[in-house]
């Protein structure tokens, strides 16, 4: 009568990703690199320290890694992340 117990239909969320193109890879130390990206369209607006989740395929499996942006939109023309240790190998294969 009042549909109190009727389940609501779930609306499927469409996941959209912003494709990023690597502009430059800078070796900072023996086990750390900084990866700088081209500015995508639409323009990537972010705050210093904001997290970015990269979705990549590694050995046929989707991998997701979260990184903190190490650049400032007020000073740096391109967004960038720093990757340290064994994650460098996985991340640089995309």
mmCIF file of N, CA and C in Angstrom:
data_model
loop_
_atom_site.group_PDB
_atom_site.id
_atom_site.type_symbol
_atom_site.label_atom_id
_atom_site.label_comp_id
_atom_site.label_asym_id
_atom_site.label_seq_id
_atom_site.Cartn_x
_atom_site.Cartn_y
_atom_site.Cartn_z
ATOM 1 N N UNK A 1 0.812 -1.178 0.000
ATOM 2 C CA UNK A 1 0.000 0.000 0.000
ATOM 3 C C UNK A 1 0.868 1.259 0.000
ATOM 4 N N UNK A 2 1.760 1.390 0.976
ATOM 5 C CA UNK A 2 2.621 2.565 1.014
ATOM 6 C C UNK A 2 4.029 2.269 0.503
ATOM 7 N N UNK A 3 4.246 1.029 0.080
ATOM 8 C CA UNK A 3 5.556 0.604 -0.425
ATOM 9 C C UNK A 3 6.668 0.815 0.600
ATOM 10 N N UNK A 4 6.366 0.558 1.860
ATOM 11 C CA UNK A 4 7.362 0.750 2.904
ATOM 12 C C UNK A 4 8.490 -0.266 2.844
ATOM 13 N N UNK A 5 8.187 -1.459 2.366
ATOM 14 C CA UNK A 5 9.186 -2.526 2.378
ATOM 15 C C UNK A 5 9.716 -2.856 0.985
ATOM 16 N N UNK A 6 9.369 -2.059 0.050
ATOM 17 C CA UNK A 6 9.816 -2.291 -1.311
ATOM 18 C C UNK A 6 11.239 -1.757 -1.472
ATOM 19 N N UNK A 7 12.101 -2.583 -2.039
ATOM 20 C CA UNK A 7 13.484 -2.165 -2.234
ATOM 21 C C UNK A 7 13.561 -1.106 -3.324
ATOM 22 N N UNK A 8 14.420 -0.145 -3.077
ATOM 23 C CA UNK A 8 14.651 0.886 -4.074
ATOM 24 C C UNK A 8 15.596 0.341 -5.127
ATOM 25 N N UNK A 9 15.368 0.748 -6.350
ATOM 26 C CA UNK A 9 16.257 0.333 -7.425
ATOM 27 C C UNK A 9 17.575 1.078 -7.283
ATOM 28 N N UNK A 10 18.652 0.320 -7.379
ATOM 29 C CA UNK A 10 19.969 0.937 -7.301
ATOM 30 C C UNK A 10 20.356 1.448 -8.678
ATOM 31 N N UNK A 11 20.813 2.652 -8.694
ATOM 32 C CA UNK A 11 21.270 3.251 -9.937
ATOM 33 C C UNK A 11 22.752 2.946 -10.077
ATOM 34 N N UNK A 12 23.116 2.350 -11.197
ATOM 35 C CA UNK A 12 24.515 2.005 -11.420
ATOM 36 C C UNK A 12 25.328 3.276 -11.596
ATOM 37 N N UNK A 13 26.415 3.362 -10.836
ATOM 38 C CA UNK A 13 27.295 4.516 -10.950
ATOM 39 C C UNK A 13 28.283 4.276 -12.080
ATOM 40 N N UNK A 14 28.380 5.260 -12.930
ATOM 41 C CA UNK A 14 29.331 5.161 -14.019
ATOM 42 C C UNK A 14 30.659 5.738 -13.555
ATOM 43 N N UNK A 15 31.684 4.899 -13.594
ATOM 44 C CA UNK A 15 33.002 5.364 -13.186
ATOM 45 C C UNK A 15 33.679 6.024 -14.380
ATOM 46 N N UNK A 16 34.088 7.227 -14.162
ATOM 47 C CA UNK A 16 34.816 7.918 -15.215
ATOM 48 C C UNK A 16 36.213 8.234 -14.699
ATOM 49 N N UNK A 17 37.166 8.034 -15.550
ATOM 50 C CA UNK A 17 38.550 8.295 -15.198
ATOM 51 C C UNK A 17 39.095 9.357 -16.122
ATOM 52 N N UNK A 18 39.979 10.128 -15.604
ATOM 53 C CA UNK A 18 40.637 11.174 -16.380
ATOM 54 C C UNK A 18 41.959 10.611 -16.880
ATOM 55 N N UNK A 19 42.115 10.431 -18.186
ATOM 56 C CA UNK A 19 43.383 9.881 -18.678
ATOM 57 C C UNK A 19 44.515 10.884 -18.490
ATOM 58 N N UNK A 20 45.641 10.395 -17.999
ATOM 59 C CA UNK A 20 46.811 11.241 -17.777
ATOM 60 C C UNK A 20 47.958 10.766 -18.660
ATOM 61 N N UNK A 21 48.659 11.710 -19.240
ATOM 62 C CA UNK A 21 49.811 11.399 -20.079
ATOM 63 C C UNK A 21 51.065 11.811 -19.329
ATOM 64 N N UNK A 22 52.020 10.878 -19.228
ATOM 65 C CA UNK A 22 53.274 11.162 -18.525
ATOM 66 C C UNK A 22 54.082 12.154 -19.353
ATOM 67 N N UNK A 23 54.466 13.240 -18.711
ATOM 68 C CA UNK A 23 55.276 14.269 -19.364
ATOM 69 C C UNK A 23 56.759 14.025 -19.130
ATOM 70 N N UNK A 24 57.079 13.680 -17.864
ATOM 71 C CA UNK A 24 58.483 13.536 -17.493
ATOM 72 C C UNK A 24 58.611 12.618 -16.284
ATOM 73 N N UNK A 25 59.667 11.823 -16.263
ATOM 74 C CA UNK A 25 60.005 10.985 -15.112
ATOM 75 C C UNK A 25 61.388 11.432 -14.649
ATOM 76 N N UNK A 26 61.481 11.863 -13.388
ATOM 77 C CA UNK A 26 62.731 12.367 -12.829
ATOM 78 C C UNK A 26 63.190 11.423 -11.724
ATOM 79 N N UNK A 27 64.396 10.894 -11.851
ATOM 80 C CA UNK A 27 64.946 10.029 -10.810
ATOM 81 C C UNK A 27 65.470 10.922 -9.689
ATOM 82 N N UNK A 28 64.827 10.865 -8.531
ATOM 83 C CA UNK A 28 65.188 11.714 -7.397
ATOM 84 C C UNK A 28 66.313 11.083 -6.569
ATOM 85 N N UNK A 29 66.150 9.788 -6.251
ATOM 86 C CA UNK A 29 67.168 9.031 -5.515
ATOM 87 C C UNK A 29 67.261 7.656 -6.167
ATOM 88 N N UNK A 30 68.043 6.767 -5.564
ATOM 89 C CA UNK A 30 68.223 5.426 -6.137
ATOM 90 C C UNK A 30 66.899 4.651 -6.219
ATOM 91 N N UNK A 31 65.970 4.911 -5.297
ATOM 92 C CA UNK A 31 64.712 4.154 -5.296
ATOM 93 C C UNK A 31 63.466 5.048 -5.348
ATOM 94 N N UNK A 32 63.622 6.289 -5.777
ATOM 95 C CA UNK A 32 62.482 7.208 -5.833
ATOM 96 C C UNK A 32 62.480 7.968 -7.152
ATOM 97 N N UNK A 33 61.305 8.040 -7.763
ATOM 98 C CA UNK A 33 61.144 8.846 -8.970
ATOM 99 C C UNK A 33 59.952 9.779 -8.782
ATOM 100 N N UNK A 34 59.991 10.892 -9.468
ATOM 101 C CA UNK A 34 58.847 11.791 -9.543
ATOM 102 C C UNK A 34 58.297 11.693 -10.952
ATOM 103 N N UNK A 35 56.991 11.558 -11.050
ATOM 104 C CA UNK A 35 56.324 11.437 -12.345
ATOM 105 C C UNK A 35 55.443 12.666 -12.527
ATOM 106 N N UNK A 36 55.705 13.405 -13.592
ATOM 107 C CA UNK A 36 54.930 14.608 -13.895
ATOM 108 C C UNK A 36 54.022 14.324 -15.082
ATOM 109 N N UNK A 37 52.795 14.806 -14.993
ATOM 110 C CA UNK A 37 51.790 14.563 -16.029
ATOM 111 C C UNK A 37 51.482 15.836 -16.798
ATOM 112 N N UNK A 38 51.080 15.653 -18.053
ATOM 113 C CA UNK A 38 50.578 16.773 -18.841
ATOM 114 C C UNK A 38 49.262 17.222 -18.210
ATOM 115 N N UNK A 39 48.905 18.476 -18.386
ATOM 116 C CA UNK A 39 47.610 18.952 -17.902
ATOM 117 C C UNK A 39 46.532 18.366 -18.814
ATOM 118 N N UNK A 40 45.603 17.587 -18.257
ATOM 119 C CA UNK A 40 44.554 16.991 -19.093
ATOM 120 C C UNK A 40 43.441 17.994 -19.401
ATOM 121 N N UNK A 41 42.582 17.606 -20.327
ATOM 122 C CA UNK A 41 41.360 18.358 -20.596
ATOM 123 C C UNK A 41 40.214 17.529 -20.044
ATOM 124 N N UNK A 42 39.367 17.996 -19.200
ATOM 125 C CA UNK A 42 39.368 19.342 -18.639
ATOM 126 C C UNK A 42 40.531 19.523 -17.660
ATOM 127 N N UNK A 43 40.888 20.767 -17.447
ATOM 128 C CA UNK A 43 42.018 21.146 -16.598
ATOM 129 C C UNK A 43 41.880 20.508 -15.217
ATOM 130 N N UNK A 44 42.949 19.902 -14.728
ATOM 131 C CA UNK A 44 42.941 19.245 -13.425
ATOM 132 C C UNK A 44 43.131 20.287 -12.326
ATOM 133 N N UNK A 45 42.072 20.547 -11.594
ATOM 134 C CA UNK A 45 42.147 21.467 -10.467
ATOM 135 C C UNK A 45 42.352 20.637 -9.209
ATOM 136 N N UNK A 46 43.386 20.962 -8.441
ATOM 137 C CA UNK A 46 43.695 20.183 -7.249
ATOM 138 C C UNK A 46 44.329 21.069 -6.199
ATOM 139 N N UNK A 47 44.452 20.508 -5.012
ATOM 140 C CA UNK A 47 45.106 21.204 -3.906
ATOM 141 C C UNK A 47 46.399 20.464 -3.570
ATOM 142 N N UNK A 48 47.410 21.166 -3.064
ATOM 143 C CA UNK A 48 48.658 20.488 -2.692
ATOM 144 C C UNK A 48 48.380 19.376 -1.684
ATOM 145 N N UNK A 49 48.962 18.199 -1.910
ATOM 146 C CA UNK A 49 48.774 17.075 -1.005
ATOM 147 C C UNK A 49 47.536 16.249 -1.276
ATOM 148 N N UNK A 50 46.721 16.659 -2.228
ATOM 149 C CA UNK A 50 45.512 15.904 -2.551
ATOM 150 C C UNK A 50 45.898 14.542 -3.113
ATOM 151 N N UNK A 51 45.082 13.537 -2.841
ATOM 152 C CA UNK A 51 45.375 12.197 -3.331
ATOM 153 C C UNK A 51 44.825 11.994 -4.732
ATOM 154 N N UNK A 52 45.522 11.146 -5.464
ATOM 155 C CA UNK A 52 45.165 10.805 -6.824
ATOM 156 C C UNK A 52 45.254 9.283 -6.924
ATOM 157 N N UNK A 53 44.232 8.645 -7.433
ATOM 158 C CA UNK A 53 44.266 7.196 -7.609
ATOM 159 C C UNK A 53 44.549 6.893 -9.070
ATOM 160 N N UNK A 54 45.642 6.184 -9.307
ATOM 161 C CA UNK A 54 45.992 5.779 -10.665
ATOM 162 C C UNK A 54 45.454 4.376 -10.902
ATOM 163 N N UNK A 55 44.825 4.181 -12.033
ATOM 164 C CA UNK A 55 44.312 2.875 -12.433
ATOM 165 C C UNK A 55 45.157 2.433 -13.617
ATOM 166 N N UNK A 56 45.857 1.311 -13.453
ATOM 167 C CA UNK A 56 46.727 0.800 -14.511
ATOM 168 C C UNK A 56 46.571 -0.705 -14.607
ATOM 169 N N UNK A 57 47.015 -1.241 -15.709
ATOM 170 C CA UNK A 57 46.979 -2.681 -15.893
ATOM 171 C C UNK A 57 48.395 -3.211 -15.756
ATOM 172 N N UNK A 58 48.559 -4.240 -14.923
ATOM 173 C CA UNK A 58 49.865 -4.842 -14.672
ATOM 174 C C UNK A 58 49.697 -6.345 -14.707
ATOM 175 N N UNK A 59 50.397 -7.000 -15.624
ATOM 176 C CA UNK A 59 50.307 -8.453 -15.816
ATOM 177 C C UNK A 59 48.863 -8.902 -16.010
ATOM 178 N N UNK A 60 48.104 -8.128 -16.786
ATOM 179 C CA UNK A 60 46.736 -8.493 -17.119
ATOM 180 C C UNK A 60 45.703 -8.210 -16.052
ATOM 181 N N UNK A 61 46.112 -7.612 -14.936
ATOM 182 C CA UNK A 61 45.175 -7.322 -13.848
ATOM 183 C C UNK A 61 45.132 -5.825 -13.598
ATOM 184 N N UNK A 62 43.930 -5.335 -13.305
ATOM 185 C CA UNK A 62 43.794 -3.919 -12.984
ATOM 186 C C UNK A 62 44.380 -3.635 -11.606
ATOM 187 N N UNK A 63 45.243 -2.656 -11.540
ATOM 188 C CA UNK A 63 45.866 -2.252 -10.283
ATOM 189 C C UNK A 63 45.478 -0.808 -9.996
ATOM 190 N N UNK A 64 45.185 -0.518 -8.748
ATOM 191 C CA UNK A 64 44.882 0.842 -8.318
ATOM 192 C C UNK A 64 45.873 1.225 -7.233
ATOM 193 N N UNK A 65 46.459 2.386 -7.405
ATOM 194 C CA UNK A 65 47.404 2.903 -6.412
ATOM 195 C C UNK A 65 47.050 4.357 -6.133
ATOM 196 N N UNK A 66 47.056 4.717 -4.878
ATOM 197 C CA UNK A 66 46.785 6.101 -4.486
ATOM 198 C C UNK A 66 48.094 6.800 -4.141
ATOM 199 N N UNK A 67 48.246 7.991 -4.651
ATOM 200 C CA UNK A 67 49.442 8.786 -4.410
ATOM 201 C C UNK A 67 49.035 10.202 -4.032
ATOM 202 N N UNK A 68 49.853 10.820 -3.232
ATOM 203 C CA UNK A 68 49.651 12.216 -2.880
ATOM 204 C C UNK A 68 50.367 13.067 -3.913
ATOM 205 N N UNK A 69 49.679 14.073 -4.419
ATOM 206 C CA UNK A 69 50.317 14.969 -5.386
ATOM 207 C C UNK A 69 51.414 15.758 -4.685
ATOM 208 N N UNK A 70 52.592 15.759 -5.258
ATOM 209 C CA UNK A 70 53.742 16.424 -4.635
ATOM 210 C C UNK A 70 54.005 17.798 -5.250
ATOM 211 N N UNK A 71 53.097 18.246 -6.082
ATOM 212 C CA UNK A 71 53.251 19.550 -6.714
ATOM 213 C C UNK A 71 52.177 20.498 -6.206
ATOM 214 N N UNK A 72 52.395 21.762 -6.433
ATOM 215 C CA UNK A 72 51.431 22.787 -6.045
ATOM 216 C C UNK A 72 50.852 23.423 -7.305
ATOM 217 N N UNK A 73 49.538 23.512 -7.408
ATOM 218 C CA UNK A 73 48.955 24.135 -8.599
ATOM 219 C C UNK A 73 49.289 25.617 -8.695
ATOM 220 N N UNK A 74 49.754 26.205 -7.603
ATOM 221 C CA UNK A 74 50.100 27.624 -7.593
ATOM 222 C C UNK A 74 51.518 27.881 -8.099
ATOM 223 N N UNK A 75 52.382 26.843 -8.044
ATOM 224 C CA UNK A 75 53.787 27.010 -8.421
ATOM 225 C C UNK A 75 54.211 26.156 -9.611
ATOM 226 N N UNK A 76 53.644 24.981 -9.731
ATOM 227 C CA UNK A 76 54.070 24.023 -10.742
ATOM 228 C C UNK A 76 53.057 23.954 -11.883
ATOM 229 N N UNK A 77 53.524 24.021 -13.114
ATOM 230 C CA UNK A 77 52.592 23.992 -14.237
ATOM 231 C C UNK A 77 51.986 22.605 -14.501
ATOM 232 N N UNK A 78 52.638 21.542 -13.990
ATOM 233 C CA UNK A 78 52.170 20.187 -14.256
ATOM 234 C C UNK A 78 51.997 19.420 -12.943
ATOM 235 N N UNK A 79 50.901 18.667 -12.798
ATOM 236 C CA UNK A 79 50.720 17.856 -11.586
ATOM 237 C C UNK A 79 51.713 16.708 -11.577
ATOM 238 N N UNK A 80 52.160 16.321 -10.366
ATOM 239 C CA UNK A 80 53.130 15.237 -10.274
ATOM 240 C C UNK A 80 53.010 14.458 -8.983
ATOM 241 N N UNK A 81 53.534 13.241 -9.018
ATOM 242 C CA UNK A 81 53.567 12.361 -7.843
ATOM 243 C C UNK A 81 54.993 11.869 -7.664
ATOM 244 N N UNK A 82 55.331 11.441 -6.473
ATOM 245 C CA UNK A 82 56.614 10.788 -6.217
ATOM 246 C C UNK A 82 56.330 9.358 -5.796
ATOM 247 N N UNK A 83 57.106 8.434 -6.339
ATOM 248 C CA UNK A 83 56.915 7.010 -6.078
ATOM 249 C C UNK A 83 58.225 6.465 -5.551
ATOM 250 N N UNK A 84 58.151 5.731 -4.435
ATOM 251 C CA UNK A 84 59.358 5.210 -3.802
ATOM 252 C C UNK A 84 59.292 3.692 -3.677
ATOM 253 N N UNK A 85 60.446 3.064 -3.783
ATOM 254 C CA UNK A 85 60.575 1.637 -3.509
ATOM 255 C C UNK A 85 60.074 0.745 -4.616
ATOM 256 N N UNK A 86 59.553 -0.421 -4.239
ATOM 257 C CA UNK A 86 59.137 -1.430 -5.201
ATOM 258 C C UNK A 86 57.943 -0.983 -6.027
ATOM 259 N N UNK A 87 57.223 0.014 -5.572
ATOM 260 C CA UNK A 87 56.088 0.505 -6.349
ATOM 261 C C UNK A 87 56.546 1.175 -7.636
ATOM 262 N N UNK A 88 57.807 1.606 -7.673
ATOM 263 C CA UNK A 88 58.337 2.252 -8.867
ATOM 264 C C UNK A 88 58.255 1.294 -10.047
ATOM 265 N N UNK A 89 58.643 0.059 -9.846
ATOM 266 C CA UNK A 89 58.639 -0.932 -10.921
ATOM 267 C C UNK A 89 57.238 -1.127 -11.450
ATOM 268 N N UNK A 90 56.271 -1.308 -10.558
ATOM 269 C CA UNK A 90 54.885 -1.536 -10.972
ATOM 270 C C UNK A 90 54.335 -0.303 -11.677
ATOM 271 N N UNK A 91 54.597 0.867 -11.137
ATOM 272 C CA UNK A 91 54.011 2.091 -11.673
ATOM 273 C C UNK A 91 54.607 2.486 -13.012
ATOM 274 N N UNK A 92 55.876 2.219 -13.210
ATOM 275 C CA UNK A 92 56.507 2.653 -14.451
ATOM 276 C C UNK A 92 56.211 1.755 -15.623
ATOM 277 N N UNK A 93 55.460 0.694 -15.420
ATOM 278 C CA UNK A 93 55.149 -0.195 -16.523
ATOM 279 C C UNK A 93 53.879 0.219 -17.261
ATOM 280 N N UNK A 94 53.202 1.269 -16.789
ATOM 281 C CA UNK A 94 51.961 1.652 -17.463
ATOM 282 C C UNK A 94 52.252 2.383 -18.700
#
